[in-house]
């Protein structure tokens, strides 16, 4: 429940940014896209202390907010992937819509989003699985009452180390959402 809404909102914000980078003309577009792509080269461990400090100041530690809110702003890899997909859609399609009086937002929701369903589904699945299987973020920001299934599974393995049928049953239960 804490993974799906941020994934959907993150997909929408990433798609909007990708649409702007792929089809709109504005000053500094290539420089901004270069900065966005360069953020993918920064290891996430570098931002660990500053982000924890910010979340602690906001009193978000031991709440699901540090796991949800950043995901709602999209991801650079998702923007890059969707930009490449949107760049493959013929510009003439958008020009025809513009002649019919459709604005930029209308073109995005009426033309680009329906055409991008396969790419959005692929990025949605990747985002969901990545958020669902995240271990380090919940371990850092959540305490024992609010732990995620992966952390609970790890503590279950530590507690029942030799009981393999119970461990495999718990692993199967943890696997069900990603298989669905």
GROMACS .gro file of N, CA and C in nm:
model
  540
    1UNK      N    1   0.082  -0.121   0.000
    1UNK     CA    2   0.000   0.000   0.000
    1UNK      C    3   0.085   0.125   0.000
    2UNK      N    4   0.212   0.115   0.047
    2UNK     CA    5   0.296   0.234   0.045
    2UNK      C    6   0.380   0.241  -0.082
    3UNK      N    7   0.369   0.142  -0.170
    3UNK     CA    8   0.451   0.139  -0.290
    3UNK      C    9   0.372   0.180  -0.414
    4UNK      N   10   0.248   0.136  -0.427
    4UNK     CA   11   0.173   0.156  -0.549
    4UNK      C   12   0.139   0.302  -0.579
    5UNK      N   13   0.083   0.381  -0.486
    5UNK     CA   14   0.054   0.521  -0.520
    5UNK      C   15   0.177   0.603  -0.558
    6UNK      N   16   0.291   0.592  -0.486
    6UNK     CA   17   0.408   0.667  -0.531
    6UNK      C   18   0.458   0.622  -0.667
    7UNK      N   19   0.444   0.493  -0.698
    7UNK     CA   20   0.487   0.443  -0.828
    7UNK      C   21   0.404   0.505  -0.938
    8UNK      N   22   0.273   0.514  -0.919
    8UNK     CA   23   0.185   0.571  -1.021
    8UNK      C   24   0.211   0.721  -1.036
    9UNK      N   25   0.222   0.792  -0.926
    9UNK     CA   26   0.249   0.936  -0.932
    9UNK      C   27   0.388   0.961  -0.990
   10UNK      N   28   0.486   0.879  -0.952
   10UNK     CA   29   0.621   0.891  -1.007
   10UNK      C   30   0.624   0.866  -1.157
   11UNK      N   31   0.543   0.770  -1.203
   11UNK     CA   32   0.532   0.746  -1.347
   11UNK      C   33   0.476   0.867  -1.420
   12UNK      N   34   0.375   0.928  -1.362
   12UNK     CA   35   0.314   1.046  -1.425
   12UNK      C   36   0.412   1.162  -1.432
   13UNK      N   37   0.483   1.191  -1.323
   13UNK     CA   38   0.578   1.302  -1.325
   13UNK      C   39   0.696   1.272  -1.418
   14UNK      N   40   0.740   1.147  -1.420
   14UNK     CA   41   0.848   1.109  -1.513
   14UNK      C   42   0.802   1.121  -1.657
   15UNK      N   43   0.678   1.081  -1.684
   15UNK     CA   44   0.625   1.089  -1.820
   15UNK      C   45   0.610   1.234  -1.864
   16UNK      N   46   0.565   1.320  -1.774
   16UNK     CA   47   0.554   1.463  -1.807
   16UNK      C   48   0.691   1.522  -1.840
   17UNK      N   49   0.791   1.490  -1.759
   17UNK     CA   50   0.926   1.540  -1.785
   17UNK      C   51   0.980   1.484  -1.916
   18UNK      N   52   0.956   1.356  -1.940
   18UNK     CA   53   1.004   1.293  -2.063
   18UNK      C   54   0.938   1.354  -2.186
   19UNK      N   55   0.809   1.384  -2.175
   19UNK     CA   56   0.737   1.449  -2.285
   19UNK      C   57   0.796   1.586  -2.314
   20UNK      N   58   0.826   1.660  -2.209
   20UNK     CA   59   0.885   1.792  -2.227
   20UNK      C   60   1.022   1.782  -2.293
   21UNK      N   61   1.104   1.687  -2.248
   21UNK     CA   62   1.238   1.672  -2.306
   21UNK      C   63   1.233   1.618  -2.449
   22UNK      N   64   1.134   1.538  -2.482
   22UNK     CA   65   1.128   1.476  -2.614
   22UNK      C   66   1.062   1.564  -2.719
   23UNK      N   67   0.955   1.635  -2.682
   23UNK     CA   68   0.873   1.699  -2.784
   23UNK      C   69   0.861   1.851  -2.774
   24UNK      N   70   0.890   1.909  -2.660
   24UNK     CA   71   0.877   2.054  -2.647
   24UNK      C   72   1.010   2.122  -2.673
   25UNK      N   73   1.002   2.244  -2.720
   25UNK     CA   74   1.123   2.323  -2.746
   25UNK      C   75   1.131   2.433  -2.642
   26UNK      N   76   1.239   2.435  -2.567
   26UNK     CA   77   1.262   2.542  -2.470
   26UNK      C   78   1.412   2.559  -2.451
   27UNK      N   79   1.449   2.676  -2.405
   27UNK     CA   80   1.590   2.710  -2.388
   27UNK      C   81   1.650   2.626  -2.275
   28UNK      N   82   1.766   2.570  -2.299
   28UNK     CA   83   1.838   2.494  -2.199
   28UNK      C   84   1.790   2.350  -2.185
   29UNK      N   85   1.712   2.303  -2.281
   29UNK     CA   86   1.656   2.167  -2.271
   29UNK      C   87   1.766   2.062  -2.266
   30UNK      N   88   1.864   2.072  -2.353
   30UNK     CA   89   1.971   1.972  -2.355
   30UNK      C   90   2.058   1.980  -2.230
   31UNK      N   91   2.082   2.101  -2.180
   31UNK     CA   92   2.162   2.115  -2.058
   31UNK      C   93   2.089   2.055  -1.938
   32UNK      N   94   1.959   2.081  -1.928
   32UNK     CA   95   1.881   2.023  -1.819
   32UNK      C   96   1.875   1.871  -1.828
   33UNK      N   97   1.861   1.821  -1.949
   33UNK     CA   98   1.858   1.676  -1.965
   33UNK      C   99   1.994   1.616  -1.930
   34UNK      N  100   2.102   1.684  -1.965
   34UNK     CA  101   2.236   1.637  -1.927
   34UNK      C  102   2.254   1.634  -1.777
   35UNK      N  103   2.202   1.736  -1.707
   35UNK     CA  104   2.210   1.737  -1.561
   35UNK      C  105   2.129   1.622  -1.503
   36UNK      N  106   2.010   1.600  -1.558
   36UNK     CA  107   1.926   1.489  -1.512
   36UNK      C  108   1.997   1.355  -1.530
   37UNK      N  109   2.057   1.334  -1.644
   37UNK     CA  110   2.126   1.209  -1.670
   37UNK      C  111   2.250   1.196  -1.583
   38UNK      N  112   2.318   1.307  -1.557
   38UNK     CA  113   2.437   1.300  -1.472
   38UNK      C  114   2.404   1.262  -1.328
   39UNK      N  115   2.281   1.287  -1.285
   39UNK     CA  116   2.243   1.245  -1.150
   39UNK      C  117   2.239   1.094  -1.136
   40UNK      N  118   2.227   1.023  -1.248
   40UNK     CA  119   2.228   0.878  -1.244
   40UNK      C  120   2.367   0.824  -1.212
   41UNK      N  121   2.470   0.907  -1.231
   41UNK     CA  122   2.607   0.864  -1.206
   41UNK      C  123   2.650   0.883  -1.061
   42UNK      N  124   2.570   0.953  -0.984
   42UNK     CA  125   2.604   0.978  -0.844
   42UNK      C  126   2.556   0.860  -0.760
   43UNK      N  127   2.646   0.798  -0.685
   43UNK     CA  128   2.601   0.685  -0.601
   43UNK      C  129   2.502   0.732  -0.495
   44UNK      N  130   2.401   0.651  -0.470
   44UNK     CA  131   2.298   0.691  -0.374
   44UNK      C  132   2.352   0.700  -0.232
   45UNK      N  133   2.462   0.633  -0.203
   45UNK     CA  134   2.519   0.637  -0.070
   45UNK      C  135   2.571   0.777  -0.036
   46UNK      N  136   2.602   0.857  -0.139
   46UNK     CA  137   2.652   0.992  -0.117
   46UNK      C  138   2.544   1.079  -0.054
   47UNK      N  139   2.421   1.057  -0.089
   47UNK     CA  140   2.310   1.138  -0.038
   47UNK      C  141   2.248   1.081   0.089
   48UNK      N  142   2.306   0.977   0.143
   48UNK     CA  143   2.247   0.909   0.257
   48UNK      C  144   2.238   0.997   0.381
   49UNK      N  145   2.348   1.057   0.422
   49UNK     CA  146   2.348   1.140   0.544
   49UNK      C  147   2.263   1.265   0.525
   50UNK      N  148   2.276   1.339   0.413
   50UNK     CA  149   2.189   1.457   0.398
   50UNK      C  150   2.040   1.422   0.395
   51UNK      N  151   2.004   1.314   0.326
   51UNK     CA  152   1.862   1.280   0.321
   51UNK      C  153   1.811   1.236   0.457
   52UNK      N  154   1.891   1.161   0.531
   52UNK     CA  155   1.848   1.120   0.665
   52UNK      C  156   1.833   1.242   0.754
   53UNK      N  157   1.922   1.338   0.742
   53UNK     CA  158   1.913   1.462   0.821
   53UNK      C  159   1.786   1.538   0.787
   54UNK      N  160   1.756   1.548   0.660
   54UNK     CA  161   1.635   1.620   0.618
   54UNK      C  162   1.511   1.549   0.669
   55UNK      N  163   1.504   1.418   0.652
   55UNK     CA  164   1.386   1.343   0.698
   55UNK      C  165   1.372   1.347   0.849
   56UNK      N  166   1.484   1.347   0.919
   56UNK     CA  167   1.479   1.357   1.065
   56UNK      C  168   1.430   1.494   1.109
   57UNK      N  169   1.474   1.599   1.040
   57UNK     CA  170   1.428   1.735   1.070
   57UNK      C  171   1.278   1.750   1.044
   58UNK      N  172   1.230   1.684   0.941
   58UNK     CA  173   1.088   1.688   0.908
   58UNK      C  174   1.004   1.592   0.993
   59UNK      N  175   1.070   1.517   1.082
   59UNK     CA  176   1.005   1.417   1.168
   59UNK      C  177   0.939   1.307   1.085
   60UNK      N  178   1.006   1.267   0.978
   60UNK     CA  179   0.956   1.162   0.892
   60UNK      C  180   1.016   1.025   0.924
   61UNK      N  181   1.119   1.022   1.009
   61UNK     CA  182   1.180   0.894   1.044
   61UNK      C  183   1.078   0.813   1.124
   62UNK      N  184   1.071   0.685   1.098
   62UNK     CA  185   0.974   0.592   1.156
   62UNK      C  186   0.833   0.614   1.101
   63UNK      N  187   0.824   0.675   0.985
   63UNK     CA  188   0.699   0.684   0.910
   63UNK      C  189   0.729   0.635   0.768
   64UNK      N  190   0.627   0.601   0.691
   64UNK     CA  191   0.654   0.556   0.554
   64UNK      C  192   0.684   0.671   0.457
   65UNK      N  193   0.679   0.795   0.502
   65UNK     CA  194   0.697   0.909   0.412
   65UNK      C  195   0.833   0.911   0.341
   66UNK      N  196   0.947   0.880   0.406
   66UNK     CA  197   1.073   0.880   0.329
   66UNK      C  198   1.078   0.775   0.219
   67UNK      N  199   0.993   0.677   0.228
   67UNK     CA  200   0.988   0.575   0.124
   67UNK      C  201   0.890   0.611   0.014
   68UNK      N  202   0.793   0.697   0.045
   68UNK     CA  203   0.689   0.731  -0.051
   68UNK      C  204   0.716   0.861  -0.127
   69UNK      N  205   0.743   0.968  -0.055
   69UNK     CA  206   0.750   1.102  -0.115
   69UNK      C  207   0.858   1.114  -0.223
   70UNK      N  208   0.983   1.069  -0.202
   70UNK     CA  209   1.082   1.084  -0.310
   70UNK      C  210   1.042   1.010  -0.438
   71UNK      N  211   0.974   0.898  -0.426
   71UNK     CA  212   0.931   0.825  -0.544
   71UNK      C  213   0.825   0.896  -0.626
   72UNK      N  214   0.756   0.990  -0.564
   72UNK     CA  215   0.650   1.063  -0.635
   72UNK      C  216   0.706   1.168  -0.731
   73UNK      N  217   0.835   1.197  -0.721
   73UNK     CA  218   0.895   1.296  -0.809
   73UNK      C  219   0.960   1.233  -0.931
   74UNK      N  220   0.941   1.104  -0.948
   74UNK     CA  221   0.994   1.036  -1.065
   74UNK      C  222   1.138   0.992  -1.044
   75UNK      N  223   1.191   0.931  -1.148
   75UNK     CA  224   1.328   0.881  -1.143
   75UNK      C  225   1.397   0.916  -1.274
   76UNK      N  226   1.526   0.944  -1.266
   76UNK     CA  227   1.601   0.984  -1.385
   76UNK      C  228   1.602   0.873  -1.489
   77UNK      N  229   1.616   0.749  -1.447
   77UNK     CA  230   1.618   0.638  -1.542
   77UNK      C  231   1.483   0.624  -1.613
   78UNK      N  232   1.376   0.646  -1.540
   78UNK     CA  233   1.242   0.639  -1.599
   78UNK      C  234   1.222   0.753  -1.699
   79UNK      N  235   1.267   0.873  -1.664
   79UNK     CA  236   1.257   0.986  -1.757
   79UNK      C  237   1.336   0.957  -1.883
   80UNK      N  238   1.457   0.904  -1.868
   80UNK     CA  239   1.540   0.873  -1.984
   80UNK      C  240   1.471   0.771  -2.074
   81UNK      N  241   1.420   0.664  -2.015
   81UNK     CA  242   1.354   0.558  -2.092
   81UNK      C  243   1.231   0.612  -2.164
   82UNK      N  244   1.148   0.687  -2.093
   82UNK     CA  245   1.026   0.740  -2.155
   82UNK      C  246   1.057   0.849  -2.258
   83UNK      N  247   1.162   0.926  -2.236
   83UNK     CA  248   1.202   1.027  -2.335
   83UNK      C  249   1.238   0.958  -2.466
   84UNK      N  250   1.313   0.849  -2.457
   84UNK     CA  251   1.350   0.776  -2.577
   84UNK      C  252   1.227   0.719  -2.647
   85UNK      N  253   1.131   0.673  -2.569
   85UNK     CA  254   1.007   0.621  -2.628
   85UNK      C  255   0.929   0.734  -2.696
   86UNK      N  256   0.914   0.846  -2.628
   86UNK     CA  257   0.839   0.959  -2.684
   86UNK      C  258   0.908   1.018  -2.807
   87UNK      N  259   1.041   1.013  -2.809
   87UNK     CA  260   1.113   1.066  -2.925
   87UNK      C  261   1.083   0.983  -3.050
   88UNK      N  262   1.046   0.857  -3.033
   88UNK     CA  263   1.014   0.772  -3.146
   88UNK      C  264   0.875   0.794  -3.203
   89UNK      N  265   0.792   0.868  -3.132
   89UNK     CA  266   0.657   0.898  -3.182
   89UNK      C  267   0.667   1.014  -3.280
   90UNK      N  268   0.610   1.000  -3.400
   90UNK     CA  269   0.625   1.105  -3.501
   90UNK      C  270   0.570   1.240  -3.454
   91UNK      N  271   0.648   1.344  -3.479
   91UNK     CA  272   0.608   1.480  -3.441
   91UNK      C  273   0.487   1.525  -3.522
   92UNK      N  274   0.468   1.469  -3.639
   92UNK     CA  275   0.354   1.506  -3.723
   92UNK      C  276   0.221   1.476  -3.653
   93UNK      N  277   0.220   1.373  -3.571
   93UNK     CA  278   0.099   1.339  -3.496
   93UNK      C  279   0.062   1.454  -3.403
   94UNK      N  280   0.162   1.509  -3.336
   94UNK     CA  281   0.136   1.622  -3.245
   94UNK      C  282   0.102   1.749  -3.322
   95UNK      N  283   0.164   1.767  -3.437
   95UNK     CA  284   0.132   1.885  -3.518
   95UNK      C  285  -0.011   1.879  -3.568
   96UNK      N  286  -0.058   1.761  -3.603
   96UNK     CA  287  -0.198   1.747  -3.646
   96UNK      C  288  -0.292   1.778  -3.530
   97UNK      N  289  -0.257   1.735  -3.411
   97UNK     CA  290  -0.340   1.767  -3.293
   97UNK      C  291  -0.338   1.917  -3.265
   98UNK      N  292  -0.223   1.979  -3.283
   98UNK     CA  293  -0.214   2.123  -3.259
   98UNK      C  294  -0.302   2.199  -3.358
   99UNK      N  295  -0.309   2.153  -3.484
   99UNK     CA  296  -0.396   2.215  -3.583
   99UNK      C  297  -0.543   2.199  -3.546
  100UNK      N  298  -0.574   2.092  -3.475
  100UNK     CA  299  -0.711   2.069  -3.429
  100UNK      C  300  -0.742   2.147  -3.302
  101UNK      N  301  -0.644   2.220  -3.249
  101UNK     CA  302  -0.669   2.303  -3.133
  101UNK      C  303  -0.639   2.238  -2.999
  102UNK      N  304  -0.566   2.130  -3.000
  102UNK     CA  305  -0.532   2.062  -2.874
  102UNK      C  306  -0.406   2.127  -2.817
  103UNK      N  307  -0.408   2.156  -2.688
  103UNK     CA  308  -0.293   2.216  -2.622
  103UNK      C  309  -0.189   2.111  -2.584
  104UNK      N  310  -0.081   2.158  -2.520
  104UNK     CA  311   0.028   2.067  -2.484
  104UNK      C  312  -0.017   1.960  -2.385
  105UNK      N  313  -0.094   1.998  -2.286
  105UNK     CA  314  -0.141   1.901  -2.187
  105UNK      C  315  -0.239   1.803  -2.251
  106UNK      N  316  -0.325   1.853  -2.338
  106UNK     CA  317  -0.417   1.766  -2.411
  106UNK      C  318  -0.344   1.667  -2.499
  107UNK      N  319  -0.239   1.713  -2.566
  107UNK     CA  320  -0.160   1.622  -2.649
  107UNK      C  321  -0.094   1.514  -2.563
  108UNK      N  322  -0.050   1.554  -2.445
  108UNK     CA  323   0.014   1.456  -2.357
  108UNK      C  324  -0.085   1.349  -2.314
  109UNK      N  325  -0.203   1.392  -2.265
  109UNK     CA  326  -0.298   1.294  -2.211
  109UNK      C  327  -0.378   1.222  -2.319
  110UNK      N  328  -0.403   1.286  -2.433
  110UNK     CA  329  -0.486   1.223  -2.536
  110UNK      C  330  -0.407   1.147  -2.642
  111UNK      N  331  -0.281   1.183  -2.661
  111UNK     CA  332  -0.202   1.118  -2.766
  111UNK      C  333  -0.085   1.039  -2.708
  112UNK      N  334   0.000   1.108  -2.631
  112UNK     CA  335   0.123   1.045  -2.585
  112UNK      C  336   0.099   0.933  -2.483
  113UNK      N  337   0.014   0.959  -2.386
  113UNK     CA  338  -0.009   0.857  -2.283
  113UNK      C  339  -0.072   0.729  -2.338
  114UNK      N  340  -0.174   0.737  -2.424
  114UNK     CA  341  -0.227   0.611  -2.479
  114UNK      C  342  -0.124   0.536  -2.563
  115UNK      N  343  -0.041   0.609  -2.637
  115UNK     CA  344   0.061   0.542  -2.718
  115UNK      C  345   0.172   0.482  -2.633
  116UNK      N  346   0.192   0.538  -2.515
  116UNK     CA  347   0.304   0.495  -2.429
  116UNK      C  348   0.264   0.389  -2.327
  117UNK      N  349   0.147   0.330  -2.340
  117UNK     CA  350   0.104   0.230  -2.242
  117UNK      C  351   0.206   0.117  -2.221
  118UNK      N  352   0.264   0.059  -2.326
  118UNK     CA  353   0.362  -0.047  -2.302
  118UNK      C  354   0.484   0.002  -2.223
  119UNK      N  355   0.534   0.119  -2.256
  119UNK     CA  356   0.650   0.173  -2.185
  119UNK      C  357   0.614   0.208  -2.041
  120UNK      N  358   0.495   0.261  -2.020
  120UNK     CA  359   0.452   0.295  -1.884
  120UNK      C  360   0.432   0.169  -1.799
  121UNK      N  361   0.378   0.065  -1.860
  121UNK     CA  362   0.360  -0.060  -1.786
  121UNK      C  363   0.496  -0.118  -1.748
  122UNK      N  364   0.590  -0.116  -1.842
  122UNK     CA  365   0.724  -0.168  -1.813
  122UNK      C  366   0.789  -0.091  -1.699
  123UNK      N  367   0.782   0.042  -1.704
  123UNK     CA  368   0.843   0.123  -1.599
  123UNK      C  369   0.766   0.110  -1.467
  124UNK      N  370   0.635   0.092  -1.476
  124UNK     CA  371   0.557   0.072  -1.354
  124UNK      C  372   0.593  -0.058  -1.284
  125UNK      N  373   0.611  -0.165  -1.362
  125UNK     CA  374   0.651  -0.293  -1.303
  125UNK      C  375   0.790  -0.282  -1.241
  126UNK      N  376   0.883  -0.219  -1.313
  126UNK     CA  377   1.018  -0.203  -1.259
  126UNK      C  378   1.017  -0.118  -1.131
  127UNK      N  379   0.938  -0.011  -1.131
  127UNK     CA  380   0.929   0.073  -1.012
  127UNK      C  381   0.866   0.002  -0.893
  128UNK      N  382   0.762  -0.075  -0.920
  128UNK     CA  383   0.696  -0.148  -0.812
  128UNK      C  384   0.788  -0.254  -0.753
  129UNK      N  385   0.852  -0.331  -0.839
  129UNK     CA  386   0.940  -0.437  -0.790
  129UNK      C  387   1.059  -0.376  -0.716
  130UNK      N  388   1.113  -0.267  -0.768
  130UNK     CA  389   1.224  -0.201  -0.699
  130UNK      C  390   1.184  -0.148  -0.563
  131UNK      N  391   1.067  -0.087  -0.553
  131UNK     CA  392   1.020  -0.036  -0.424
  131UNK      C  393   0.981  -0.147  -0.329
  132UNK      N  394   0.923  -0.253  -0.383
  132UNK     CA  395   0.879  -0.364  -0.299
  132UNK      C  396   0.999  -0.438  -0.241
  133UNK      N  397   1.103  -0.454  -0.320
  133UNK     CA  398   1.220  -0.528  -0.276
  133UNK      C  399   1.326  -0.439  -0.210
  134UNK      N  400   1.298  -0.312  -0.192
  134UNK     CA  401   1.393  -0.224  -0.126
  134UNK      C  402   1.415  -0.271   0.017
  135UNK      N  403   1.540  -0.285   0.053
  135UNK     CA  404   1.573  -0.334   0.186
  135UNK      C  405   1.639  -0.224   0.269
  136UNK      N  406   1.728  -0.148   0.205
  136UNK     CA  407   1.808  -0.052   0.279
  136UNK      C  408   1.726   0.068   0.327
  137UNK      N  409   1.639   0.121   0.243
  137UNK     CA  410   1.557   0.236   0.282
  137UNK      C  411   1.468   0.208   0.403
  138UNK      N  412   1.388   0.102   0.398
  138UNK     CA  413   1.307   0.069   0.516
  138UNK      C  414   1.391   0.035   0.640
  139UNK      N  415   1.506  -0.028   0.619
  139UNK     CA  416   1.592  -0.061   0.732
  139UNK      C  417   1.644   0.066   0.799
  140UNK      N  418   1.670   0.168   0.718
  140UNK     CA  419   1.724   0.293   0.771
  140UNK      C  420   1.617   0.381   0.834
  141UNK      N  421   1.501   0.391   0.771
  141UNK     CA  422   1.402   0.489   0.813
  141UNK      C  423   1.291   0.434   0.902
  142UNK      N  424   1.268   0.304   0.903
  142UNK     CA  425   1.157   0.249   0.980
  142UNK      C  426   1.208   0.172   1.101
  143UNK      N  427   1.128   0.169   1.204
  143UNK     CA  428   1.160   0.092   1.324
  143UNK      C  429   1.080  -0.038   1.322
  144UNK      N  430   1.089  -0.116   1.426
  144UNK     CA  431   1.033  -0.252   1.424
  144UNK      C  432   0.882  -0.256   1.403
  145UNK      N  433   0.808  -0.160   1.454
  145UNK     CA  434   0.662  -0.165   1.436
  145UNK      C  435   0.621  -0.143   1.291
  146UNK      N  436   0.696  -0.065   1.218
  146UNK     CA  437   0.659  -0.028   1.081
  146UNK      C  438   0.743  -0.099   0.975
  147UNK      N  439   0.809  -0.207   1.007
  147UNK     CA  440   0.899  -0.269   0.912
  147UNK      C  441   0.826  -0.329   0.792
  148UNK      N  442   0.897  -0.336   0.681
  148UNK     CA  443   0.839  -0.393   0.560
  148UNK      C  444   0.852  -0.545   0.562
  149UNK      N  445   0.792  -0.607   0.463
  149UNK     CA  446   0.791  -0.753   0.457
  149UNK      C  447   0.932  -0.810   0.440
  150UNK      N  448   1.017  -0.742   0.363
  150UNK     CA  449   1.152  -0.792   0.341
  150UNK      C  450   1.234  -0.792   0.471
  151UNK      N  451   1.220  -0.686   0.551
  151UNK     CA  452   1.292  -0.680   0.679
  151UNK      C  453   1.235  -0.783   0.775
  152UNK      N  454   1.103  -0.798   0.777
  152UNK     CA  455   1.042  -0.899   0.863
  152UNK      C  456   1.086  -1.039   0.820
  153UNK      N  457   1.098  -1.061   0.690
  153UNK     CA  458   1.144  -1.191   0.641
  153UNK      C  459   1.288  -1.219   0.685
  154UNK      N  460   1.371  -1.118   0.680
  154UNK     CA  461   1.510  -1.134   0.723
  154UNK      C  462   1.517  -1.165   0.873
  155UNK      N  463   1.438  -1.097   0.953
  155UNK     CA  464   1.438  -1.126   1.096
  155UNK      C  465   1.375  -1.263   1.123
  156UNK      N  466   1.282  -1.304   1.039
  156UNK     CA  467   1.222  -1.437   1.051
  156UNK      C  468   1.328  -1.544   1.023
  157UNK      N  469   1.411  -1.521   0.921
  157UNK     CA  470   1.519  -1.614   0.889
  157UNK      C  471   1.619  -1.619   1.004
  158UNK      N  472   1.651  -1.502   1.062
  158UNK     CA  473   1.744  -1.501   1.174
  158UNK      C  474   1.687  -1.574   1.296
  159UNK      N  475   1.557  -1.564   1.316
  159UNK     CA  476   1.493  -1.626   1.432
  159UNK      C  477   1.475  -1.776   1.413
  160UNK      N  478   1.431  -1.817   1.295
  160UNK     CA  479   1.403  -1.959   1.267
  160UNK      C  480   1.503  -2.013   1.165
  161UNK      N  481   1.631  -1.993   1.190
  161UNK     CA  482   1.737  -2.028   1.094
  161UNK      C  483   1.733  -2.169   1.041
  162UNK      N  484   1.695  -2.267   1.121
  162UNK     CA  485   1.699  -2.404   1.074
  162UNK      C  486   1.567  -2.457   1.024
  163UNK      N  487   1.460  -2.384   1.040
  163UNK     CA  488   1.326  -2.431   1.000
  163UNK      C  489   1.300  -2.394   0.855
  164UNK      N  490   1.355  -2.473   0.762
  164UNK     CA  491   1.347  -2.440   0.620
  164UNK      C  492   1.206  -2.441   0.564
  165UNK      N  493   1.117  -2.529   0.602
  165UNK     CA  494   0.981  -2.520   0.548
  165UNK      C  495   0.911  -2.388   0.584
  166UNK      N  496   0.930  -2.342   0.706
  166UNK     CA  497   0.870  -2.214   0.746
  166UNK      C  498   0.933  -2.097   0.671
  167UNK      N  499   1.063  -2.100   0.652
  167UNK     CA  500   1.132  -1.993   0.579
  167UNK      C  501   1.087  -1.991   0.433
  168UNK      N  502   1.077  -2.107   0.371
  168UNK     CA  503   1.033  -2.112   0.231
  168UNK      C  504   0.887  -2.071   0.216
  169UNK      N  505   0.802  -2.104   0.312
  169UNK     CA  506   0.662  -2.061   0.308
  169UNK      C  507   0.653  -1.909   0.320
  170UNK      N  508   0.732  -1.850   0.409
  170UNK     CA  509   0.732  -1.705   0.425
  170UNK      C  510   0.787  -1.637   0.300
  171UNK      N  511   0.887  -1.696   0.238
  171UNK     CA  512   0.942  -1.641   0.114
  171UNK      C  513   0.840  -1.648   0.001
  172UNK      N  514   0.765  -1.755  -0.005
  172UNK     CA  515   0.660  -1.768  -0.107
  172UNK      C  516   0.552  -1.662  -0.088
  173UNK      N  517   0.514  -1.637   0.037
  173UNK     CA  518   0.415  -1.532   0.064
  173UNK      C  519   0.469  -1.396   0.023
  174UNK      N  520   0.599  -1.371   0.047
  174UNK     CA  521   0.659  -1.243   0.009
  174UNK      C  522   0.672  -1.228  -0.142
  175UNK      N  523   0.675  -1.340  -0.212
  175UNK     CA  524   0.690  -1.338  -0.357
  175UNK      C  525   0.560  -1.313  -0.433
  176UNK      N  526   0.449  -1.339  -0.370
  176UNK     CA  527   0.317  -1.332  -0.438
  176UNK      C  528   0.290  -1.195  -0.501
  177UNK      N  529   0.308  -1.081  -0.435
  177UNK     CA  530   0.277  -0.953  -0.501
  177UNK      C  531   0.360  -0.926  -0.626
  178UNK      N  532   0.486  -0.965  -0.626
  178UNK     CA  533   0.568  -0.938  -0.745
  178UNK      C  534   0.531  -1.031  -0.860
  179UNK      N  535   0.485  -1.151  -0.830
  179UNK     CA  536   0.443  -1.242  -0.936
  179UNK      C  537   0.312  -1.194  -0.997
  180UNK      N  538   0.222  -1.145  -0.914
  180UNK     CA  539   0.094  -1.094  -0.964
  180UNK      C  540   0.118  -0.972  -1.051
   0.00000   0.00000   0.00000
